[in-house]
């Protein structure tokens, strides 16, 4: 069953059955201010940090699950009927009112037709030069289609947060006296009294006919956002108070002749009356239109850096719009603001951030580099990364910022550093391909010599940081000579400690390959020699110790027991070890074909590949927490999305384009738009996981947007399936596609030049390039031109 459809020309997903069981998510903001917003206008905003600078409040894991939000109510002042422009919170019966929600790129629009009134609310955060005074604009349009004069009230409403998430969620004997409400020049202000100059506001492009600054006054006793007293009575009470729960509610009365339309703008931002005034001037009607079209242009330009036209409509839709968009959101907001991650874990997850920054350097070069620099700073001299850290704490020179009056000890630099006991074996290794991919994209090899501090002591060039990560991993080997699993590897729930992880060993080989590519390009011969030797030894060890006859083991427990062997009854075949054996180039061709066949046989489902099968059912702490997770859920036998693209890459390495596409198609959210009664999650974003075969809810997807599968899906599909890969000095086009494809077209901007790529597949092969022509002439390779438009023709065969 479908709850919505794709409107590709507008780059929107349209929810036309707003009663969908799980709310559908979007993100607003492309710079400092962000908002997570549902298709029912539920959600919350922040500036810079959803933990330390929350603007509006969210009640986590509540019922309904996406309340409160950034709401606009309408009231017919003649009849007293009232409703909201998003279906919720008022929730009119859908037989009486027509509702639709449109999620676009960094904006969301809610439409409603009821009682002859057409209402539309668009939420977006304009881009600002200097990013000084960001606001969220509620652009409201009301049209009278009823054929008679209407007297209406429009209400904008938000609930402010206490700024610090700790203050917001606990210790209310203190928190309830931390914030107050004020009214200045038509704006309702929320003052964070314990902080210096901390204010937030809701204002409109009008002098209000009424306002409320106290939540309880607006909502009224034993009511909710569904039936607020102020709206029901059509009159706000002008409430203000020092302490309590501040809100922003503004009323605007309108008289609308038949056929007429009115426009009302609200602004949500930080600052006080002068900031509200600035917003009013900057985003009057013309300014709002300008800002909205600038936002569109921003995305046009970004998406224009790579566009594809393949025979696969949903692949085009994903790569050209939603997959890249989701990957950008991850790089921009890190991973800690959603309806699931509710904003209390500010910082960077080391491995997640490194992978996010590896995958889309063409679209988000500055932000990817910024993240990489932050991660380099979060690396210990010994080579491992700080698993979860807040770069702001590392960068802080003196202790300042918010001090809670209830004395919550703050993390200082020192307490953020952790020892090897808490180190994850894979974290810093991801940084190497991330760095190298970014340099391949930009051509800026000087970055490799930039000096960046380590988290604990001293500093080193980016090159030295990479070597530290490699040296650490090559030294961390167990009794079989395979790298240790430590606190965890990519799989948080596989906790091997001194046991050994096949996945980390293969990842180490892959990271070394990237490093060696850079060493060759830069002529760093000594390093090339040293790390080639280390890598070859590790590869031999892996082939010897981890091959099981049909597939690769997942590793060994600290007491030497094999995990993921043919003899095992649970946790028999694992995705991470088998895909990475191939991706890293360690597996021989025969091994690769055999182990990826085992992946297909044991792990494939029509919803994607499961992480392992059969699920673990016997508790075994020497394997890890994974054995305590319900079968078919998360890391224990779910279709964990993130590793799925590793299998697509592996199949492309093996040259099996149809198999890669089979796996790609199973996970592709856009393919599941008509299975929403099972999927129960956005069909335009990859989700963290999908319940596996061993669970009763098999096929149900969970946790949209915030997942490494997004970046990896984009990376695998564009670089391996379509095969368009920047190198240090040339662009490779080496596709691996289904044999029935006649070819495909793509436009790729790279280092200032635009490449119009046309791939032809006359012999209907899955892989292999017979001929390349650049600008009409036969060519051995595709150079980095630096400018101009270039036609690249690739004939497969
Ligand atoms: C979560 C974590 C990620 C980890 C994965 C598998 O998605 O954010 O770091 O790799 O789970 O455990």
PDB file of C-alpha atoms in Angstrom, residues 138-359:
ATOM      1  CA  UNK A 138       6.662  29.803   8.338  1.00  0.00           C
ATOM      2  CA  UNK A 139       5.285  31.018   5.025  1.00  0.00           C
ATOM      3  CA  UNK A 140       1.510  30.770   5.279  1.00  0.00           C
ATOM      4  CA  UNK A 141      -0.940  31.320   2.445  1.00  0.00           C
ATOM      5  CA  UNK A 142      -4.692  31.280   2.962  1.00  0.00           C
ATOM      6  CA  UNK A 143      -7.167  31.387   0.080  1.00  0.00           C
ATOM      7  CA  UNK A 144     -10.888  31.792   0.337  1.00  0.00           C
ATOM      8  CA  UNK A 145     -12.492  29.393  -2.137  1.00  0.00           C
ATOM      9  CA  UNK A 146     -15.863  29.451  -0.409  1.00  0.00           C
ATOM     10  CA  UNK A 147     -17.665  32.157  -2.347  1.00  0.00           C
ATOM     11  CA  UNK A 148     -18.488  34.210   0.752  1.00  0.00           C
ATOM     12  CA  UNK A 149     -16.672  36.658   2.986  1.00  0.00           C
ATOM     13  CA  UNK A 150     -14.727  34.907   5.758  1.00  0.00           C
ATOM     14  CA  UNK A 151     -13.432  36.193   9.066  1.00  0.00           C
ATOM     15  CA  UNK A 152     -10.482  34.101  10.118  1.00  0.00           C
ATOM     16  CA  UNK A 153      -7.738  34.001  12.722  1.00  0.00           C
ATOM     17  CA  UNK A 154      -4.321  32.568  11.955  1.00  0.00           C
ATOM     18  CA  UNK A 155      -2.213  31.389  14.903  1.00  0.00           C
ATOM     19  CA  UNK A 156       1.466  30.487  14.838  1.00  0.00           C
ATOM     20  CA  UNK A 157       2.628  28.359  17.757  1.00  0.00           C
ATOM     21  CA  UNK A 158       5.850  26.863  19.102  1.00  0.00           C
ATOM     22  CA  UNK A 159       6.918  25.580  22.492  1.00  0.00           C
ATOM     23  CA  UNK A 160      10.335  26.873  23.469  1.00  0.00           C
ATOM     24  CA  UNK A 161      12.988  24.707  24.998  1.00  0.00           C
ATOM     25  CA  UNK A 162      15.178  25.436  28.004  1.00  0.00           C
ATOM     26  CA  UNK A 163      18.087  25.520  25.633  1.00  0.00           C
ATOM     27  CA  UNK A 164      20.239  22.842  27.271  1.00  0.00           C
ATOM     28  CA  UNK A 165      18.796  19.405  26.764  1.00  0.00           C
ATOM     29  CA  UNK A 166      19.639  18.436  30.354  1.00  0.00           C
ATOM     30  CA  UNK A 167      17.643  21.384  31.606  1.00  0.00           C
ATOM     31  CA  UNK A 168      14.844  20.445  29.252  1.00  0.00           C
ATOM     32  CA  UNK A 169      14.453  16.864  30.364  1.00  0.00           C
ATOM     33  CA  UNK A 170      15.141  16.693  34.073  1.00  0.00           C
ATOM     34  CA  UNK A 171      15.441  18.351  37.448  1.00  0.00           C
ATOM     35  CA  UNK A 172      12.415  20.549  36.976  1.00  0.00           C
ATOM     36  CA  UNK A 173      12.649  21.977  40.489  1.00  0.00           C
ATOM     37  CA  UNK A 174      15.389  24.029  38.868  1.00  0.00           C
ATOM     38  CA  UNK A 175      14.517  24.019  35.196  1.00  0.00           C
ATOM     39  CA  UNK A 176      11.045  25.472  35.610  1.00  0.00           C
ATOM     40  CA  UNK A 177      12.545  28.738  36.811  1.00  0.00           C
ATOM     41  CA  UNK A 178      15.224  29.000  34.152  1.00  0.00           C
ATOM     42  CA  UNK A 179      13.292  30.677  31.357  1.00  0.00           C
ATOM     43  CA  UNK A 180      10.763  33.448  31.074  1.00  0.00           C
ATOM     44  CA  UNK A 181       8.605  35.053  28.437  1.00  0.00           C
ATOM     45  CA  UNK A 182       8.553  38.671  27.274  1.00  0.00           C
ATOM     46  CA  UNK A 183       6.898  40.655  24.543  1.00  0.00           C
ATOM     47  CA  UNK A 184       8.855  43.149  22.469  1.00  0.00           C
ATOM     48  CA  UNK A 185       7.690  44.911  19.333  1.00  0.00           C
ATOM     49  CA  UNK A 186       5.268  42.264  18.198  1.00  0.00           C
ATOM     50  CA  UNK A 187       7.519  39.344  19.066  1.00  0.00           C
ATOM     51  CA  UNK A 188       7.108  36.848  21.885  1.00  0.00           C
ATOM     52  CA  UNK A 189      10.501  36.265  23.426  1.00  0.00           C
ATOM     53  CA  UNK A 190      11.799  33.411  25.485  1.00  0.00           C
ATOM     54  CA  UNK A 191      14.628  34.413  27.781  1.00  0.00           C
ATOM     55  CA  UNK A 192      17.079  31.827  29.083  1.00  0.00           C
ATOM     56  CA  UNK A 193      17.699  33.603  32.322  1.00  0.00           C
ATOM     57  CA  UNK A 194      20.641  31.551  33.596  1.00  0.00           C
ATOM     58  CA  UNK A 195      22.604  32.287  30.483  1.00  0.00           C
ATOM     59  CA  UNK A 196      24.130  35.456  29.196  1.00  0.00           C
ATOM     60  CA  UNK A 197      22.134  37.156  26.449  1.00  0.00           C
ATOM     61  CA  UNK A 198      20.282  34.026  25.435  1.00  0.00           C
ATOM     62  CA  UNK A 199      16.945  34.742  23.804  1.00  0.00           C
ATOM     63  CA  UNK A 200      14.704  33.107  21.254  1.00  0.00           C
ATOM     64  CA  UNK A 201      11.656  34.516  19.543  1.00  0.00           C
ATOM     65  CA  UNK A 202       8.568  33.929  17.499  1.00  0.00           C
ATOM     66  CA  UNK A 203       7.503  36.944  15.467  1.00  0.00           C
ATOM     67  CA  UNK A 204       5.358  37.678  12.447  1.00  0.00           C
ATOM     68  CA  UNK A 205       5.353  40.152   9.581  1.00  0.00           C
ATOM     69  CA  UNK A 206       2.481  41.931  11.352  1.00  0.00           C
ATOM     70  CA  UNK A 207       1.584  43.489  14.660  1.00  0.00           C
ATOM     71  CA  UNK A 208      -0.297  40.663  16.350  1.00  0.00           C
ATOM     72  CA  UNK A 209      -3.937  40.821  17.344  1.00  0.00           C
ATOM     73  CA  UNK A 210      -3.044  38.699  20.332  1.00  0.00           C
ATOM     74  CA  UNK A 211      -0.200  36.714  21.830  1.00  0.00           C
ATOM     75  CA  UNK A 212       0.694  34.235  24.545  1.00  0.00           C
ATOM     76  CA  UNK A 213       4.077  33.575  26.101  1.00  0.00           C
ATOM     77  CA  UNK A 214       3.049  30.941  28.652  1.00  0.00           C
ATOM     78  CA  UNK A 215       2.360  27.440  27.406  1.00  0.00           C
ATOM     79  CA  UNK A 216      -0.257  26.600  30.020  1.00  0.00           C
ATOM     80  CA  UNK A 217      -2.206  29.753  29.218  1.00  0.00           C
ATOM     81  CA  UNK A 218      -2.276  29.026  25.490  1.00  0.00           C
ATOM     82  CA  UNK A 219      -3.092  25.320  25.837  1.00  0.00           C
ATOM     83  CA  UNK A 220      -5.385  25.570  28.854  1.00  0.00           C
ATOM     84  CA  UNK A 221      -5.962  23.055  31.643  1.00  0.00           C
ATOM     85  CA  UNK A 222      -6.313  19.396  30.690  1.00  0.00           C
ATOM     86  CA  UNK A 223      -6.005  20.184  27.031  1.00  0.00           C
ATOM     87  CA  UNK A 224      -3.269  19.498  24.508  1.00  0.00           C
ATOM     88  CA  UNK A 225      -2.039  20.996  21.244  1.00  0.00           C
ATOM     89  CA  UNK A 226      -5.068  19.297  19.681  1.00  0.00           C
ATOM     90  CA  UNK A 227      -7.535  21.711  21.279  1.00  0.00           C
ATOM     91  CA  UNK A 228      -5.677  24.701  22.719  1.00  0.00           C
ATOM     92  CA  UNK A 229      -7.873  27.069  24.672  1.00  0.00           C
ATOM     93  CA  UNK A 230      -6.466  30.169  22.990  1.00  0.00           C
ATOM     94  CA  UNK A 231      -7.412  28.868  19.548  1.00  0.00           C
ATOM     95  CA  UNK A 232     -10.757  27.492  20.619  1.00  0.00           C
ATOM     96  CA  UNK A 233     -11.752  30.812  22.156  1.00  0.00           C
ATOM     97  CA  UNK A 234     -10.245  32.777  19.286  1.00  0.00           C
ATOM     98  CA  UNK A 235      -8.512  35.052  21.729  1.00  0.00           C
ATOM     99  CA  UNK A 236      -5.025  34.892  23.187  1.00  0.00           C
ATOM    100  CA  UNK A 237      -4.559  36.121  26.722  1.00  0.00           C
ATOM    101  CA  UNK A 238      -1.318  38.083  26.515  1.00  0.00           C
ATOM    102  CA  UNK A 239       0.259  35.787  29.117  1.00  0.00           C
ATOM    103  CA  UNK A 240       3.866  36.437  30.145  1.00  0.00           C
ATOM    104  CA  UNK A 241       5.779  35.099  33.099  1.00  0.00           C
ATOM    105  CA  UNK A 242       9.256  34.754  34.514  1.00  0.00           C
ATOM    106  CA  UNK A 243       9.657  31.027  34.952  1.00  0.00           C
ATOM    107  CA  UNK A 244       7.391  28.225  33.757  1.00  0.00           C
ATOM    108  CA  UNK A 245       7.251  26.907  30.224  1.00  0.00           C
ATOM    109  CA  UNK A 246       7.539  29.671  27.650  1.00  0.00           C
ATOM    110  CA  UNK A 247       5.844  29.356  24.315  1.00  0.00           C
ATOM    111  CA  UNK A 248       5.395  31.612  21.334  1.00  0.00           C
ATOM    112  CA  UNK A 249       1.819  32.070  20.146  1.00  0.00           C
ATOM    113  CA  UNK A 250       0.735  34.877  17.831  1.00  0.00           C
ATOM    114  CA  UNK A 251      -2.674  35.658  16.403  1.00  0.00           C
ATOM    115  CA  UNK A 252      -3.461  37.494  13.184  1.00  0.00           C
ATOM    116  CA  UNK A 253      -7.047  38.281  12.219  1.00  0.00           C
ATOM    117  CA  UNK A 254      -8.012  38.329   8.553  1.00  0.00           C
ATOM    118  CA  UNK A 255     -11.063  39.200   6.558  1.00  0.00           C
ATOM    119  CA  UNK A 256     -10.978  37.461   3.204  1.00  0.00           C
ATOM    120  CA  UNK A 257     -13.292  38.286   0.325  1.00  0.00           C
ATOM    121  CA  UNK A 258     -14.262  35.386  -1.963  1.00  0.00           C
ATOM    122  CA  UNK A 259     -11.376  34.273  -4.184  1.00  0.00           C
ATOM    123  CA  UNK A 260      -8.839  36.337  -2.243  1.00  0.00           C
ATOM    124  CA  UNK A 261      -5.580  35.081  -0.811  1.00  0.00           C
ATOM    125  CA  UNK A 262      -3.671  36.364   2.218  1.00  0.00           C
ATOM    126  CA  UNK A 263      -0.108  35.697   3.162  1.00  0.00           C
ATOM    127  CA  UNK A 264       1.147  35.595   6.752  1.00  0.00           C
ATOM    128  CA  UNK A 265       4.793  35.073   7.695  1.00  0.00           C
ATOM    129  CA  UNK A 266       6.130  33.884  11.032  1.00  0.00           C
ATOM    130  CA  UNK A 267       9.790  33.847  12.067  1.00  0.00           C
ATOM    131  CA  UNK A 268      11.382  31.582  14.625  1.00  0.00           C
ATOM    132  CA  UNK A 269      14.892  32.469  15.663  1.00  0.00           C
ATOM    133  CA  UNK A 270      17.373  33.390  18.359  1.00  0.00           C
ATOM    134  CA  UNK A 271      17.788  36.915  19.717  1.00  0.00           C
ATOM    135  CA  UNK A 272      15.270  39.470  20.925  1.00  0.00           C
ATOM    136  CA  UNK A 273      13.108  42.243  19.430  1.00  0.00           C
ATOM    137  CA  UNK A 274      15.835  43.666  17.222  1.00  0.00           C
ATOM    138  CA  UNK A 275      16.557  40.229  15.759  1.00  0.00           C
ATOM    139  CA  UNK A 276      12.843  39.754  15.107  1.00  0.00           C
ATOM    140  CA  UNK A 277      12.770  43.124  13.397  1.00  0.00           C
ATOM    141  CA  UNK A 278      15.725  42.201  11.237  1.00  0.00           C
ATOM    142  CA  UNK A 279      13.937  39.007  10.202  1.00  0.00           C
ATOM    143  CA  UNK A 280      10.805  40.984   9.341  1.00  0.00           C
ATOM    144  CA  UNK A 281      12.753  43.344   7.099  1.00  0.00           C
ATOM    145  CA  UNK A 282      14.905  40.730   5.475  1.00  0.00           C
ATOM    146  CA  UNK A 283      12.124  38.217   4.957  1.00  0.00           C
ATOM    147  CA  UNK A 284       9.172  40.292   3.968  1.00  0.00           C
ATOM    148  CA  UNK A 285       7.132  38.703   1.181  1.00  0.00           C
ATOM    149  CA  UNK A 286       9.655  39.509  -1.544  1.00  0.00           C
ATOM    150  CA  UNK A 287      12.579  38.570   0.711  1.00  0.00           C
ATOM    151  CA  UNK A 288      10.950  35.259   1.574  1.00  0.00           C
ATOM    152  CA  UNK A 289      10.399  34.471  -2.106  1.00  0.00           C
ATOM    153  CA  UNK A 290      14.004  35.377  -2.853  1.00  0.00           C
ATOM    154  CA  UNK A 291      15.326  33.240  -0.002  1.00  0.00           C
ATOM    155  CA  UNK A 292      13.203  30.299  -1.075  1.00  0.00           C
ATOM    156  CA  UNK A 293      14.428  30.461  -4.638  1.00  0.00           C
ATOM    157  CA  UNK A 294      18.023  30.792  -3.401  1.00  0.00           C
ATOM    158  CA  UNK A 295      17.518  27.611  -1.434  1.00  0.00           C
ATOM    159  CA  UNK A 296      16.271  25.894  -4.595  1.00  0.00           C
ATOM    160  CA  UNK A 297      19.274  27.157  -6.547  1.00  0.00           C
ATOM    161  CA  UNK A 298      21.580  25.959  -3.805  1.00  0.00           C
ATOM    162  CA  UNK A 299      20.256  22.420  -4.209  1.00  0.00           C
ATOM    163  CA  UNK A 300      20.145  22.620  -8.014  1.00  0.00           C
ATOM    164  CA  UNK A 301      23.798  23.509  -8.085  1.00  0.00           C
ATOM    165  CA  UNK A 302      24.759  20.830  -5.587  1.00  0.00           C
ATOM    166  CA  UNK A 303      22.775  18.051  -7.221  1.00  0.00           C
ATOM    167  CA  UNK A 304      24.027  19.236 -10.594  1.00  0.00           C
ATOM    168  CA  UNK A 305      27.530  18.073  -9.691  1.00  0.00           C
ATOM    169  CA  UNK A 306      26.453  14.584 -10.572  1.00  0.00           C
ATOM    170  CA  UNK A 307      23.295  13.531 -12.378  1.00  0.00           C
ATOM    171  CA  UNK A 308      22.658  10.179 -13.953  1.00  0.00           C
ATOM    172  CA  UNK A 309      20.234   8.821 -16.514  1.00  0.00           C
ATOM    173  CA  UNK A 310      20.129   5.040 -16.326  1.00  0.00           C
ATOM    174  CA  UNK A 311      17.386   2.652 -17.467  1.00  0.00           C
ATOM    175  CA  UNK A 312      16.467   2.279 -13.773  1.00  0.00           C
ATOM    176  CA  UNK A 313      13.974   4.966 -12.772  1.00  0.00           C
ATOM    177  CA  UNK A 314      14.228   4.497  -9.022  1.00  0.00           C
ATOM    178  CA  UNK A 315      18.005   4.427  -9.160  1.00  0.00           C
ATOM    179  CA  UNK A 316      17.951   7.765 -10.997  1.00  0.00           C
ATOM    180  CA  UNK A 317      15.493   9.165  -8.472  1.00  0.00           C
ATOM    181  CA  UNK A 318      17.654   8.015  -5.611  1.00  0.00           C
ATOM    182  CA  UNK A 319      21.069   9.067  -6.936  1.00  0.00           C
ATOM    183  CA  UNK A 320      19.853  12.346  -8.412  1.00  0.00           C
ATOM    184  CA  UNK A 321      17.807  13.458  -5.436  1.00  0.00           C
ATOM    185  CA  UNK A 322      17.154  11.553  -2.248  1.00  0.00           C
ATOM    186  CA  UNK A 323      20.247   9.478  -1.655  1.00  0.00           C
ATOM    187  CA  UNK A 324      22.549  12.454  -2.036  1.00  0.00           C
ATOM    188  CA  UNK A 325      20.236  14.614   0.055  1.00  0.00           C
ATOM    189  CA  UNK A 326      20.235  12.078   2.879  1.00  0.00           C
ATOM    190  CA  UNK A 327      24.024  11.799   2.734  1.00  0.00           C
ATOM    191  CA  UNK A 328      24.356  15.575   2.939  1.00  0.00           C
ATOM    192  CA  UNK A 329      22.105  15.730   5.990  1.00  0.00           C
ATOM    193  CA  UNK A 330      24.358  13.233   7.725  1.00  0.00           C
ATOM    194  CA  UNK A 331      27.524  15.169   7.038  1.00  0.00           C
ATOM    195  CA  UNK A 332      25.915  18.470   7.960  1.00  0.00           C
ATOM    196  CA  UNK A 333      24.140  17.608  11.211  1.00  0.00           C
ATOM    197  CA  UNK A 334      26.256  14.637  12.229  1.00  0.00           C
ATOM    198  CA  UNK A 335      23.979  11.905  13.519  1.00  0.00           C
ATOM    199  CA  UNK A 336      22.410  13.127  16.689  1.00  0.00           C
ATOM    200  CA  UNK A 337      19.166  14.879  15.869  1.00  0.00           C
ATOM    201  CA  UNK A 338      16.096  13.026  14.743  1.00  0.00           C
ATOM    202  CA  UNK A 339      12.917  11.663  16.304  1.00  0.00           C
ATOM    203  CA  UNK A 340      15.008   8.727  17.505  1.00  0.00           C
ATOM    204  CA  UNK A 341      18.303  10.415  18.322  1.00  0.00           C
ATOM    205  CA  UNK A 342      16.660  13.192  20.243  1.00  0.00           C
ATOM    206  CA  UNK A 343      19.548  15.543  20.549  1.00  0.00           C
ATOM    207  CA  UNK A 344      21.305  14.635  23.794  1.00  0.00           C
ATOM    208  CA  UNK A 345      24.474  13.172  22.334  1.00  0.00           C
ATOM    209  CA  UNK A 346      26.257  16.026  20.681  1.00  0.00           C
ATOM    210  CA  UNK A 347      29.468  15.126  18.999  1.00  0.00           C
ATOM    211  CA  UNK A 348      30.910  12.982  16.323  1.00  0.00           C
ATOM    212  CA  UNK A 349      30.764   9.238  16.198  1.00  0.00           C
ATOM    213  CA  UNK A 350      34.243   8.548  14.884  1.00  0.00           C
ATOM    214  CA  UNK A 351      33.585   5.824  12.361  1.00  0.00           C
ATOM    215  CA  UNK A 352      30.212   7.128  11.228  1.00  0.00           C
ATOM    216  CA  UNK A 353      31.494  10.615  10.569  1.00  0.00           C
ATOM    217  CA  UNK A 354      34.578   9.376   8.744  1.00  0.00           C
ATOM    218  CA  UNK A 355      32.452   7.246   6.427  1.00  0.00           C
ATOM    219  CA  UNK A 356      29.929  10.023   5.850  1.00  0.00           C
ATOM    220  CA  UNK A 357      32.784  12.345   4.887  1.00  0.00           C
ATOM    221  CA  UNK A 358      34.309   9.761   2.574  1.00  0.00           C
ATOM    222  CA  UNK A 359      31.270   9.306   0.390  1.00  0.00           C
TER     223      UNK A 359
END
